[in-house]
CSV table of C-alpha atoms in Angstrom, one decimal:
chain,number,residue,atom,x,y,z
A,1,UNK,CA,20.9,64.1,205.8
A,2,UNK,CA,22.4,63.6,202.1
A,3,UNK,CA,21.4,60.8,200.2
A,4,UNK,CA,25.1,59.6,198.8
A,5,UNK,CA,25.0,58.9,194.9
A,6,UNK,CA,27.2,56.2,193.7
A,7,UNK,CA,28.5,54.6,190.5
A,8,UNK,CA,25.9,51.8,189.4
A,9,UNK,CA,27.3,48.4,188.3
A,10,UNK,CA,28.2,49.0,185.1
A,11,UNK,CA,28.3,44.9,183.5
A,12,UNK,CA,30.4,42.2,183.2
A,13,UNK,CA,34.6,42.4,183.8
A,14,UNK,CA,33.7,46.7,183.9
A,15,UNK,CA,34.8,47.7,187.2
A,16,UNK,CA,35.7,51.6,186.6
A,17,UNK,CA,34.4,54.5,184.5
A,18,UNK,CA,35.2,58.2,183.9
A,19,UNK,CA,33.0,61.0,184.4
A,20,UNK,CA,32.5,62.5,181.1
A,21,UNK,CA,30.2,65.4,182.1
A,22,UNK,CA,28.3,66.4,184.8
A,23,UNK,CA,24.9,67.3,183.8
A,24,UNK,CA,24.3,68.8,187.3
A,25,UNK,CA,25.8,71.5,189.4
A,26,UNK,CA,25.8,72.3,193.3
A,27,UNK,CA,22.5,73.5,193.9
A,28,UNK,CA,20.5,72.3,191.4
A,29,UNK,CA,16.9,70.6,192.2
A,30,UNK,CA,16.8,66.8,190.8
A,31,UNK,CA,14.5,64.5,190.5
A,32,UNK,CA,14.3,60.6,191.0
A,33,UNK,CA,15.8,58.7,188.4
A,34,UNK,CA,17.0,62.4,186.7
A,35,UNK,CA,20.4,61.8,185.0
A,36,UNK,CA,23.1,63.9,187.2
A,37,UNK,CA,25.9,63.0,185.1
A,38,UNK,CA,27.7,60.8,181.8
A,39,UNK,CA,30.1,58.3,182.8
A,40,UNK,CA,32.1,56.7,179.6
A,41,UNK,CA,33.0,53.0,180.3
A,42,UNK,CA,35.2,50.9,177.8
A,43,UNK,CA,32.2,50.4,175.7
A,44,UNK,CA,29.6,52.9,176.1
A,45,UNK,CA,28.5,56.0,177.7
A,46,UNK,CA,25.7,55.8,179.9
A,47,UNK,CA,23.9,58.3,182.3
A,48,UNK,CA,23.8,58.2,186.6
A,49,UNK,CA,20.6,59.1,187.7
A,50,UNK,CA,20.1,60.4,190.9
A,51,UNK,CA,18.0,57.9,193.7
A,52,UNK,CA,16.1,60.7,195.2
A,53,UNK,CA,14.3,64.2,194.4
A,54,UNK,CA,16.1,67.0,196.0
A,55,UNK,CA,19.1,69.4,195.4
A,56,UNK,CA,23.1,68.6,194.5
A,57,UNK,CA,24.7,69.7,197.5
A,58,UNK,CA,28.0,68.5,197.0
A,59,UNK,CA,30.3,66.6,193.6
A,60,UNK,CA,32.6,64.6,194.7
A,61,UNK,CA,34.5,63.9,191.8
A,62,UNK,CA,35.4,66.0,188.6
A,63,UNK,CA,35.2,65.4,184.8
A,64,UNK,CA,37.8,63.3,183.7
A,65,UNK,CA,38.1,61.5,187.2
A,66,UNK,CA,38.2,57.6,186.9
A,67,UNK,CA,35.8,56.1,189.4
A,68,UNK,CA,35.3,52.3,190.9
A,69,UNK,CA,31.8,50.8,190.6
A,70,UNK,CA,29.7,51.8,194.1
A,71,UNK,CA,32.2,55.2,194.5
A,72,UNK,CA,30.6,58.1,196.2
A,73,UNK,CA,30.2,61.0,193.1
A,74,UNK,CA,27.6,63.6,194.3
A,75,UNK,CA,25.0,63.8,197.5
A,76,UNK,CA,22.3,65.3,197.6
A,77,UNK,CA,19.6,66.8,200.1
A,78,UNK,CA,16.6,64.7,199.4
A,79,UNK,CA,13.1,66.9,199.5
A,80,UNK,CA,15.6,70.1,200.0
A,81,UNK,CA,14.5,73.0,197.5
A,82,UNK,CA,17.4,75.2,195.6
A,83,UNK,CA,16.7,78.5,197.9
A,84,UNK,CA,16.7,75.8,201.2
A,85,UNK,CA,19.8,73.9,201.5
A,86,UNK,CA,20.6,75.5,204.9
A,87,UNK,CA,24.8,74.9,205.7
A,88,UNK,CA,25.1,73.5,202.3
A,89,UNK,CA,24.3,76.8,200.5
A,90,UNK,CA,28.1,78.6,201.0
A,91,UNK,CA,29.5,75.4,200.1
A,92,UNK,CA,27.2,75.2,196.7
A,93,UNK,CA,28.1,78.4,196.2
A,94,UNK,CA,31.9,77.8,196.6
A,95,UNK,CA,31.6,75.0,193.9
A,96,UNK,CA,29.7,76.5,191.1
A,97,UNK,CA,32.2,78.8,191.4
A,98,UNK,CA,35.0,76.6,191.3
A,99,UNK,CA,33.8,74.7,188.8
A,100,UNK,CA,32.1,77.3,186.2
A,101,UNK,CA,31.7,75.1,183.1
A,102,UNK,CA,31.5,77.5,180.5
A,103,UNK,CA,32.0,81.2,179.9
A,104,UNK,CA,29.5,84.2,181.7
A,105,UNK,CA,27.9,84.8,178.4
A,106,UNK,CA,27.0,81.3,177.7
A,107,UNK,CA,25.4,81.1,181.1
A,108,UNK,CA,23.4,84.4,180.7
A,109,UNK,CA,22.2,83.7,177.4
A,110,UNK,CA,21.2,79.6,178.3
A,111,UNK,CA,21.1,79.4,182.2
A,112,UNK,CA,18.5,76.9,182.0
A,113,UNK,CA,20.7,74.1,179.8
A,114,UNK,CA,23.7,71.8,180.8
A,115,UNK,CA,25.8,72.0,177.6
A,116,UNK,CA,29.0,69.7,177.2
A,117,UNK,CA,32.4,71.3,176.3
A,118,UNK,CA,32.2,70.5,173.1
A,119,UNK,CA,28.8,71.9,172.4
A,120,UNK,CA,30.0,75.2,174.0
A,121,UNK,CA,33.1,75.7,172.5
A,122,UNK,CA,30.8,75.6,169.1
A,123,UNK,CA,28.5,78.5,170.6
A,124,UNK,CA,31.3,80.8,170.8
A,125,UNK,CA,33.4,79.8,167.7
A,126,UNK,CA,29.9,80.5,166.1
A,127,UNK,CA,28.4,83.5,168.2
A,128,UNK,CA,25.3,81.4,168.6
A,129,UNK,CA,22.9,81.8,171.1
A,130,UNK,CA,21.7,78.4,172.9
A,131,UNK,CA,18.6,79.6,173.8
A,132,UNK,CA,17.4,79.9,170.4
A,133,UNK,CA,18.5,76.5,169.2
A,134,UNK,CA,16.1,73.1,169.3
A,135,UNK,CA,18.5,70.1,170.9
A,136,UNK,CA,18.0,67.3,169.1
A,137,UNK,CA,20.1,65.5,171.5
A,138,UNK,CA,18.6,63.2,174.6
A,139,UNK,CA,15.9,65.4,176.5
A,140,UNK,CA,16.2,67.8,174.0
A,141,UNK,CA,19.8,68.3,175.0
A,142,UNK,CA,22.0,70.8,172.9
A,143,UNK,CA,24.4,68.9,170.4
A,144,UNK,CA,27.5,70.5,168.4
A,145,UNK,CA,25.5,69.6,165.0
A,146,UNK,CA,22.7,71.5,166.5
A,147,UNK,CA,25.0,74.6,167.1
A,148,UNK,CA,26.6,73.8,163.9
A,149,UNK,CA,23.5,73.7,161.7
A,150,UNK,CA,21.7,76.9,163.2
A,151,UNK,CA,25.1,78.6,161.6
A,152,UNK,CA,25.1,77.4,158.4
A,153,UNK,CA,21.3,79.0,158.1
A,154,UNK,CA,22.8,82.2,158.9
A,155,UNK,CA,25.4,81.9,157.4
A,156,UNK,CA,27.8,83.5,159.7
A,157,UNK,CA,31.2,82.6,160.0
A,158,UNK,CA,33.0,81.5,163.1
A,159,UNK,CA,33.2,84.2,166.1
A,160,UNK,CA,36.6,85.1,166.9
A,161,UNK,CA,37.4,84.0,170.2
A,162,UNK,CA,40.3,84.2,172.7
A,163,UNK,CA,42.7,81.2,172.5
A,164,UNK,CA,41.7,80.2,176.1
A,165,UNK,CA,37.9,80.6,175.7
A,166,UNK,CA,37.8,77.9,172.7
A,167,UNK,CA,39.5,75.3,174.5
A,168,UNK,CA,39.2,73.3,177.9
A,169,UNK,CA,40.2,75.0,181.1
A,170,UNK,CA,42.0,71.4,181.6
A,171,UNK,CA,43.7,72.0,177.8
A,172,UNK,CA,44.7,75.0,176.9
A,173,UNK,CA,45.6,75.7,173.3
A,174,UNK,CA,49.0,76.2,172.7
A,175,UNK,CA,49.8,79.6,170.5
A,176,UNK,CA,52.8,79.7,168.6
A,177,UNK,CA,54.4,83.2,167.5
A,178,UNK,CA,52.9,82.5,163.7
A,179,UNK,CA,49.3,82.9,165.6
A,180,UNK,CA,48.5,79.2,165.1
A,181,UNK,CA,47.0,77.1,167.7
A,182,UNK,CA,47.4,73.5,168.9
A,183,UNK,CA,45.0,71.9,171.2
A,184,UNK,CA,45.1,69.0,173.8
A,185,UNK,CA,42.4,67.2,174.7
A,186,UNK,CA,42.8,63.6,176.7
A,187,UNK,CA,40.9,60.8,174.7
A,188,UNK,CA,37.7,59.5,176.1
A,189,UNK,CA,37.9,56.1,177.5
A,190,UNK,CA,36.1,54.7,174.7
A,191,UNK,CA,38.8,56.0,172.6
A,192,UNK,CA,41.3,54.4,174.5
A,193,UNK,CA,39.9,51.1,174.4
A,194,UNK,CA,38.9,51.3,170.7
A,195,UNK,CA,42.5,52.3,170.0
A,196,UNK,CA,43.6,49.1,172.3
A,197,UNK,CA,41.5,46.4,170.7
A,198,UNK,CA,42.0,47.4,167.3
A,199,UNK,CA,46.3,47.3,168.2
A,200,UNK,CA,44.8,44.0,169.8
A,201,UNK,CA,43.7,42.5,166.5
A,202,UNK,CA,46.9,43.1,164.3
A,203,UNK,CA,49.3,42.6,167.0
A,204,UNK,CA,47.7,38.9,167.9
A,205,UNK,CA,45.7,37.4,164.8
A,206,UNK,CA,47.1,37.3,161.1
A,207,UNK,CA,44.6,39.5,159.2
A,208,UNK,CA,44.3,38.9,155.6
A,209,UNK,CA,42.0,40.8,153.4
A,210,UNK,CA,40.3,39.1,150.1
A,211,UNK,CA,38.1,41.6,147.8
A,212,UNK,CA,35.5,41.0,145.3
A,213,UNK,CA,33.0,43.9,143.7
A,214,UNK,CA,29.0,43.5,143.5
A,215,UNK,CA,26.6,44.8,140.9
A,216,UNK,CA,23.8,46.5,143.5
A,217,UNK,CA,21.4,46.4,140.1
A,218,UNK,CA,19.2,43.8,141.8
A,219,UNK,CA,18.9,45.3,145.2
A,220,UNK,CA,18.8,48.6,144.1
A,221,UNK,CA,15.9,47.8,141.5
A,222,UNK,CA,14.1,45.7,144.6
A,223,UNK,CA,14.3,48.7,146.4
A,224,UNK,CA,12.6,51.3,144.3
A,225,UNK,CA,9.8,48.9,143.7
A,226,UNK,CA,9.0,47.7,147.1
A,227,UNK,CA,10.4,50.6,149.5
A,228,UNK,CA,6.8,52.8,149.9
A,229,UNK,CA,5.2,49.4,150.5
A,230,UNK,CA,7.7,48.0,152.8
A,231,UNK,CA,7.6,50.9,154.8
A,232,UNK,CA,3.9,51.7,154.9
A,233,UNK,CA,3.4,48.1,156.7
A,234,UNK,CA,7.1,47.8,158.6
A,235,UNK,CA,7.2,51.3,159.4
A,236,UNK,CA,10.6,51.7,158.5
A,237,UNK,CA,12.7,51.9,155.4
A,238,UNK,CA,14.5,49.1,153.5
A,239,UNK,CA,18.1,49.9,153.0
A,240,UNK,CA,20.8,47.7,151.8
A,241,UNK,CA,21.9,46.9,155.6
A,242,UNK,CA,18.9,44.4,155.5
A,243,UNK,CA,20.4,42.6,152.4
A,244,UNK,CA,23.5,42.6,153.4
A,245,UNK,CA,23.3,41.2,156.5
A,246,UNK,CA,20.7,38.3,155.4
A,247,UNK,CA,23.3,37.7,152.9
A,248,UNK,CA,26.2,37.4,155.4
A,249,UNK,CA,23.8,35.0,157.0
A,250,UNK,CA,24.0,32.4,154.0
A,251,UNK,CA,27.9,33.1,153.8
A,252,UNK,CA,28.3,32.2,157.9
A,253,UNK,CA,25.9,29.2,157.8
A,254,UNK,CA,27.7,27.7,154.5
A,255,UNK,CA,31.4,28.2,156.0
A,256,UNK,CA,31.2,28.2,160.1
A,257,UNK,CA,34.6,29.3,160.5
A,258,UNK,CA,34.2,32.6,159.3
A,259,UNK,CA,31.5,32.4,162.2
A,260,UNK,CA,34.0,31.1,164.7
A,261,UNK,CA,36.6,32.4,167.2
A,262,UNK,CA,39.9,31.0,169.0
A,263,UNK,CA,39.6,30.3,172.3
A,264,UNK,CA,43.2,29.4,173.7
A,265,UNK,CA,44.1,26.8,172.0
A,266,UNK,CA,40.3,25.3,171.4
A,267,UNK,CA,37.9,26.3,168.4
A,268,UNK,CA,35.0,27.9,169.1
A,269,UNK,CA,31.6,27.3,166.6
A,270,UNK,CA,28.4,29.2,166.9
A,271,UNK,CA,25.0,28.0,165.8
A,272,UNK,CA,23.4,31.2,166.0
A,273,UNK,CA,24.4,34.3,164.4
A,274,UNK,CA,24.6,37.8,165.9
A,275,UNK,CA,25.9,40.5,163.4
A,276,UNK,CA,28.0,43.3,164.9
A,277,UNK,CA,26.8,46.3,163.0
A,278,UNK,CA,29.4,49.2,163.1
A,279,UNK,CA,27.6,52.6,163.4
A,280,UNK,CA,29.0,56.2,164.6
A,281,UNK,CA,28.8,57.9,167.7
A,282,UNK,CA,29.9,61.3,169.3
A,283,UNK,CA,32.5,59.9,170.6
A,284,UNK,CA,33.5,57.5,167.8
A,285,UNK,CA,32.7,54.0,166.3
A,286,UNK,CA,30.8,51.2,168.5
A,287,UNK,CA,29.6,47.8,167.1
A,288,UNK,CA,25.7,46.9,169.0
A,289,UNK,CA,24.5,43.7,168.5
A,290,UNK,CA,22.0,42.4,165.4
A,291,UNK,CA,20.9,38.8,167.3
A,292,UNK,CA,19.7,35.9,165.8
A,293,UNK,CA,20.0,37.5,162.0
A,294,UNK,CA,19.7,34.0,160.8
A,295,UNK,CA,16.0,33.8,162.4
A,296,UNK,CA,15.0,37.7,161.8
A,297,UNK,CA,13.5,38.8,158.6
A,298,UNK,CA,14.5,42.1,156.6
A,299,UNK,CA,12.4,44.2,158.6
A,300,UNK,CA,13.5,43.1,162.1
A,301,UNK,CA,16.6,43.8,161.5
A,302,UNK,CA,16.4,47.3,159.7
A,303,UNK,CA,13.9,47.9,163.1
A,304,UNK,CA,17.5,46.9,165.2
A,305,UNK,CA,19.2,48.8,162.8
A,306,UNK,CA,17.5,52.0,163.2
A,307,UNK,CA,17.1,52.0,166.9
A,308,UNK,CA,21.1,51.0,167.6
A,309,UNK,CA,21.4,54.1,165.4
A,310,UNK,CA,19.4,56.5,167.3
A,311,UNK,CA,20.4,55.1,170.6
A,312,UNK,CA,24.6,55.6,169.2
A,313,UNK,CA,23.8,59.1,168.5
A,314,UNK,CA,21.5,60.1,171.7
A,315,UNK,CA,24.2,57.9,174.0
A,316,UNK,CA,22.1,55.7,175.2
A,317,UNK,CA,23.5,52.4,174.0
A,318,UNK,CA,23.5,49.9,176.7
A,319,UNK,CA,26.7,47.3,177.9
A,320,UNK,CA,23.7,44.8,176.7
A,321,UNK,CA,23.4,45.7,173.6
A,322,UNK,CA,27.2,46.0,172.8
A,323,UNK,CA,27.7,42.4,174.3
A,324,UNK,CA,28.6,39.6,172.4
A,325,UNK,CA,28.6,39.1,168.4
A,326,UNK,CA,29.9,36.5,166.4
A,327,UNK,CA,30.7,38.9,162.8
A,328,UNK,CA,31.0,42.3,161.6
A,329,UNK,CA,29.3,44.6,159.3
A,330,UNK,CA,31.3,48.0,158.7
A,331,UNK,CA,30.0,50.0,155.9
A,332,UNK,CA,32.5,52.7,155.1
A,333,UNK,CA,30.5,53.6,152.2
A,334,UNK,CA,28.2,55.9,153.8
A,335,UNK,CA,31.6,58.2,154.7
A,336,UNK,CA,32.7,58.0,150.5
A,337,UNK,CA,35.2,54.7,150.8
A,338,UNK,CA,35.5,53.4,147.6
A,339,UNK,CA,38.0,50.6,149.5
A,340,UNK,CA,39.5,49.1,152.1
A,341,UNK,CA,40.7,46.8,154.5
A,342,UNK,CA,38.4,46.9,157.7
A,343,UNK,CA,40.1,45.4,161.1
A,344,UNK,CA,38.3,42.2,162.9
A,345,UNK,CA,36.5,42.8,166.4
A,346,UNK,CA,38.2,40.7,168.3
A,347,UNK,CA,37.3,37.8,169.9
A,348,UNK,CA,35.4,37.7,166.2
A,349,UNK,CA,37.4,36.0,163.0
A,350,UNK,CA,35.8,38.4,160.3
A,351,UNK,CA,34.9,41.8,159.4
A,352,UNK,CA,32.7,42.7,156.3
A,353,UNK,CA,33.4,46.1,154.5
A,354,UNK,CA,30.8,47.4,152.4
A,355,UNK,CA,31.6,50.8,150.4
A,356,UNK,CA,30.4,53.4,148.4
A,357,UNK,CA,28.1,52.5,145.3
A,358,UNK,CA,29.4,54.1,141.9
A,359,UNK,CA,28.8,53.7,138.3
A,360,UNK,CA,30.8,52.2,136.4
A,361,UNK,CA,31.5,50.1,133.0
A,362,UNK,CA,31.7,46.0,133.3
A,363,UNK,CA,31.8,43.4,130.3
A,364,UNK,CA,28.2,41.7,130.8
A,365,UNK,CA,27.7,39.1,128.1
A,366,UNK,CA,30.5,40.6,126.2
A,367,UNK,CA,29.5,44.1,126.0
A,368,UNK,CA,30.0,46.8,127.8
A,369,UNK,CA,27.8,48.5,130.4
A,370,UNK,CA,27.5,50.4,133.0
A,371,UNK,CA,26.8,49.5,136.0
A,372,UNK,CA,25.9,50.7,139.9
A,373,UNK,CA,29.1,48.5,141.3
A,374,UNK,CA,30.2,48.1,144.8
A,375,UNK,CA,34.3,47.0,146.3
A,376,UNK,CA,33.4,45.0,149.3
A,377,UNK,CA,36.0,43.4,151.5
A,378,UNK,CA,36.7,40.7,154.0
A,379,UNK,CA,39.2,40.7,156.6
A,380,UNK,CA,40.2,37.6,158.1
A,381,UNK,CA,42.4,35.8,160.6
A,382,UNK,CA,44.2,33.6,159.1
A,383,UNK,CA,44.9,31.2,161.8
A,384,UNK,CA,41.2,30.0,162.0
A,385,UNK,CA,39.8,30.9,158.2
A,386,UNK,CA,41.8,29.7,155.6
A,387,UNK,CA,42.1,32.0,151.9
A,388,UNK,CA,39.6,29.2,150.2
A,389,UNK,CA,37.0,29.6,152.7
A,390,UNK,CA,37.5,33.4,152.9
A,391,UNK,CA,37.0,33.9,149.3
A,392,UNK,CA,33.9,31.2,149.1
A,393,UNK,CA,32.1,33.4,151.7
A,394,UNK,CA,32.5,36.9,150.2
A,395,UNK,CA,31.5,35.0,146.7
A,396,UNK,CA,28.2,33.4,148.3
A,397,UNK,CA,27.6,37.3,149.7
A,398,UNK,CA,28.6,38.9,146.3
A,399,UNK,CA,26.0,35.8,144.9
A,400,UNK,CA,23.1,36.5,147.2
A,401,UNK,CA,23.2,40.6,147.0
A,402,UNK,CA,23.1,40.0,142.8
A,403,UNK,CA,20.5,37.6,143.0
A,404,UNK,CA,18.2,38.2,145.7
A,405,UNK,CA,15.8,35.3,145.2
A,406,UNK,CA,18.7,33.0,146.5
A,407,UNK,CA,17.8,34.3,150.3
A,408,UNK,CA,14.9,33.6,149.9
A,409,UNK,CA,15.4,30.1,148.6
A,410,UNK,CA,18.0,29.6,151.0
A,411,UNK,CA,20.7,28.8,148.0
């Protein structure tokens, strides 16, 4: 009898989720607690494992398909082998037909890997061949950058391919008589919803954005001398996040507003403060949670740092660690920003934007000098943080990164 495989509660208020890839086919052998599939929620991606060892007899669902927490989406014939699945085997059959994921020469040359439509459409614009890349991805799963990469060391250029073998069998590109192509592809929920809150936050708070510019001599300077030692007993590198954040810390416990959200008509003031740190994923930005950053030390929180930054890029952020944070850290720099004007997080009333360091030449003590100078900005809502406080908090940041010794003195 088939063991039915169904969506796992997936947090608070998240009811639904879209299968983003299936990671198993129809007559493949799984094991317990062996990912079958990616399902993209509002707010992360996370993998369904299967609850028994045995073999996929049947999806029920197909990528793209929104599905209801506890939904039926695969069963499978528990302590069944792949060459044993009895009255099931035509009807594997059927499906791996039916739903053939990529092309009969990525299959021949990489049989024994699950790669994501993305990931092939890069082996055949680049004529690579899967079986001779190292994944770098989760389980040593095949990522575009991998694909990506392995061409730029050999230097070959893009494959020409068909039209209809570089794009989605669900999105064809469109050709135009000029031999240009267009392409369609339907946003990933987490698109969608970062594309609703951040409409959210200017349709319902008044964002104002104040500036000021910092001289990253001090940090910089603190850096080259301690970095070897810092990571020889942390086990982990000292980067500017750490200041910043410990700095934001001062700022937030000097004007609690700028810590603060609107509640209805009813302020709401934290006493703890959990930093929202913005870092990239494959399928775009998401915002884990730094807790208690006013109790953590630098290398705590360059630890959470790190590991929200692995975990963004192998998709394996959980609806835990995405929950909840009471500011924002967004550094732009890291893309080349030399400015501009970052959007809150709602329910949050502030965003800080860090950018791109850069020499440059500043009056110091009436001369001129140059100097490794950074634009950071904070955007506001206005109906909770008034332009006084706004500017007193990005000056006591500004303050604290040029003068380190005031977070450790608490000043």
């Amino acid at each position: 009898m088939a063991t039915e495989i169904t969506v796992p509660a997936l947090g608070e208020s998240v009811t639904e989720g879209t299968i983003g890839e299936w990671l198993k086919k129809p007559g493949d052998a799984v094991a317990v607690d062996e990912p079958i599939c990616s399902l993209e929620t509002d707010k992360v991606a996370i993998e369904v494992p299967s609850s028994v060892a045995g073999v996929i007899s049947e999806l029920k669902a197909e990528v793209g398909d929104t599905v209801e927490v506890g939904a039926v989406i695969a069963l499978v014939e528990a302590g069944a082998t792949p060459a044993a699945t009895g009255e099931n085997a035509g009807r594997a059959a059927q499906q791996r037909d039916e739903s053939k994921a990529a092309p009969a020469e990525t299959q021949a040359s990489d049989a024994s890997q699950t790669l994501s439509p993305a990931v092939r459409r890069a082996v055949l614009e680049h004529g690579i061949d899967p079986s001779t890349v190292k994944g770098t991805g989760k389980d040593g799963r095949l990522t575009k950058e991998d694909v990506i990469a392995a061409a730029k060391v050999r230097g070959d250029t893009p494959a020409t391919a068909p039209a209809e073998a570089a794009a989605p069998a669900t999105a064809p590109a469109t050709a135009s008589t000029s031999g240009r192509n267009t392409e369609r592809v339907k946003m990933t929920r987490l698109r969608q919803t970062i594309a609703k809150r951040l409409k959210s936050a200017q349709d319902n708070a008044a964002l104002l954005t104040t500036f000021n510019d910092v001289d990253m001599t001090a940090v910089i300077e603190a850096r080259t001398k301690y970095k070897d030692l810092f990571a020889k007993k942390h086990d982990i590198k000292l980067g500017f996040m750490g200041f910043f954040a410990k700095a934001a810390h001062l700022a937030l416990k000097d004007v609690p507003s700028v810590n603060a959200q609107i509640d209805g008509d009813e302020i709401v003031y934290h006493d703890y403060i959990d930093i929202s740190v913005a870092v990239s994923a494959p399928n775009g930005l998401v915002v884990p949670v730094v807790r208690d950053v006013d109790k953590k030390g630098f290398a705590q929180i360059e630890k959470d740092i790190a590991g929200f930054g692995k975990a963004a890029r192998d998709g394996t952020l959980t609806m835990a660690d995405m929950t909840g944070g009471t500011f924002t850290i967004s550094n732009g720099g890291v893309f080349g920003s030399l400015m501009s004007t970052p959007i809150i997080n709602p329910p949050q009333s502030a965003v800080l934007g860090l950018h791109r360091i850069e020499d440059r030449a500043v009056v110091v003590n009436g001369e001129i000098v140059i100097r490794p100078m950074m634009y950071i900005a904070l955007s506001y809502d206005h109906r909770l943080v008034d332009g006084r406080e706004a500017v007193t908090a990005l000056k006591i940041i500004k303050e604290a990164i040029e003068d380190p010794t005031r977070m450790l003195i608490d000043l």
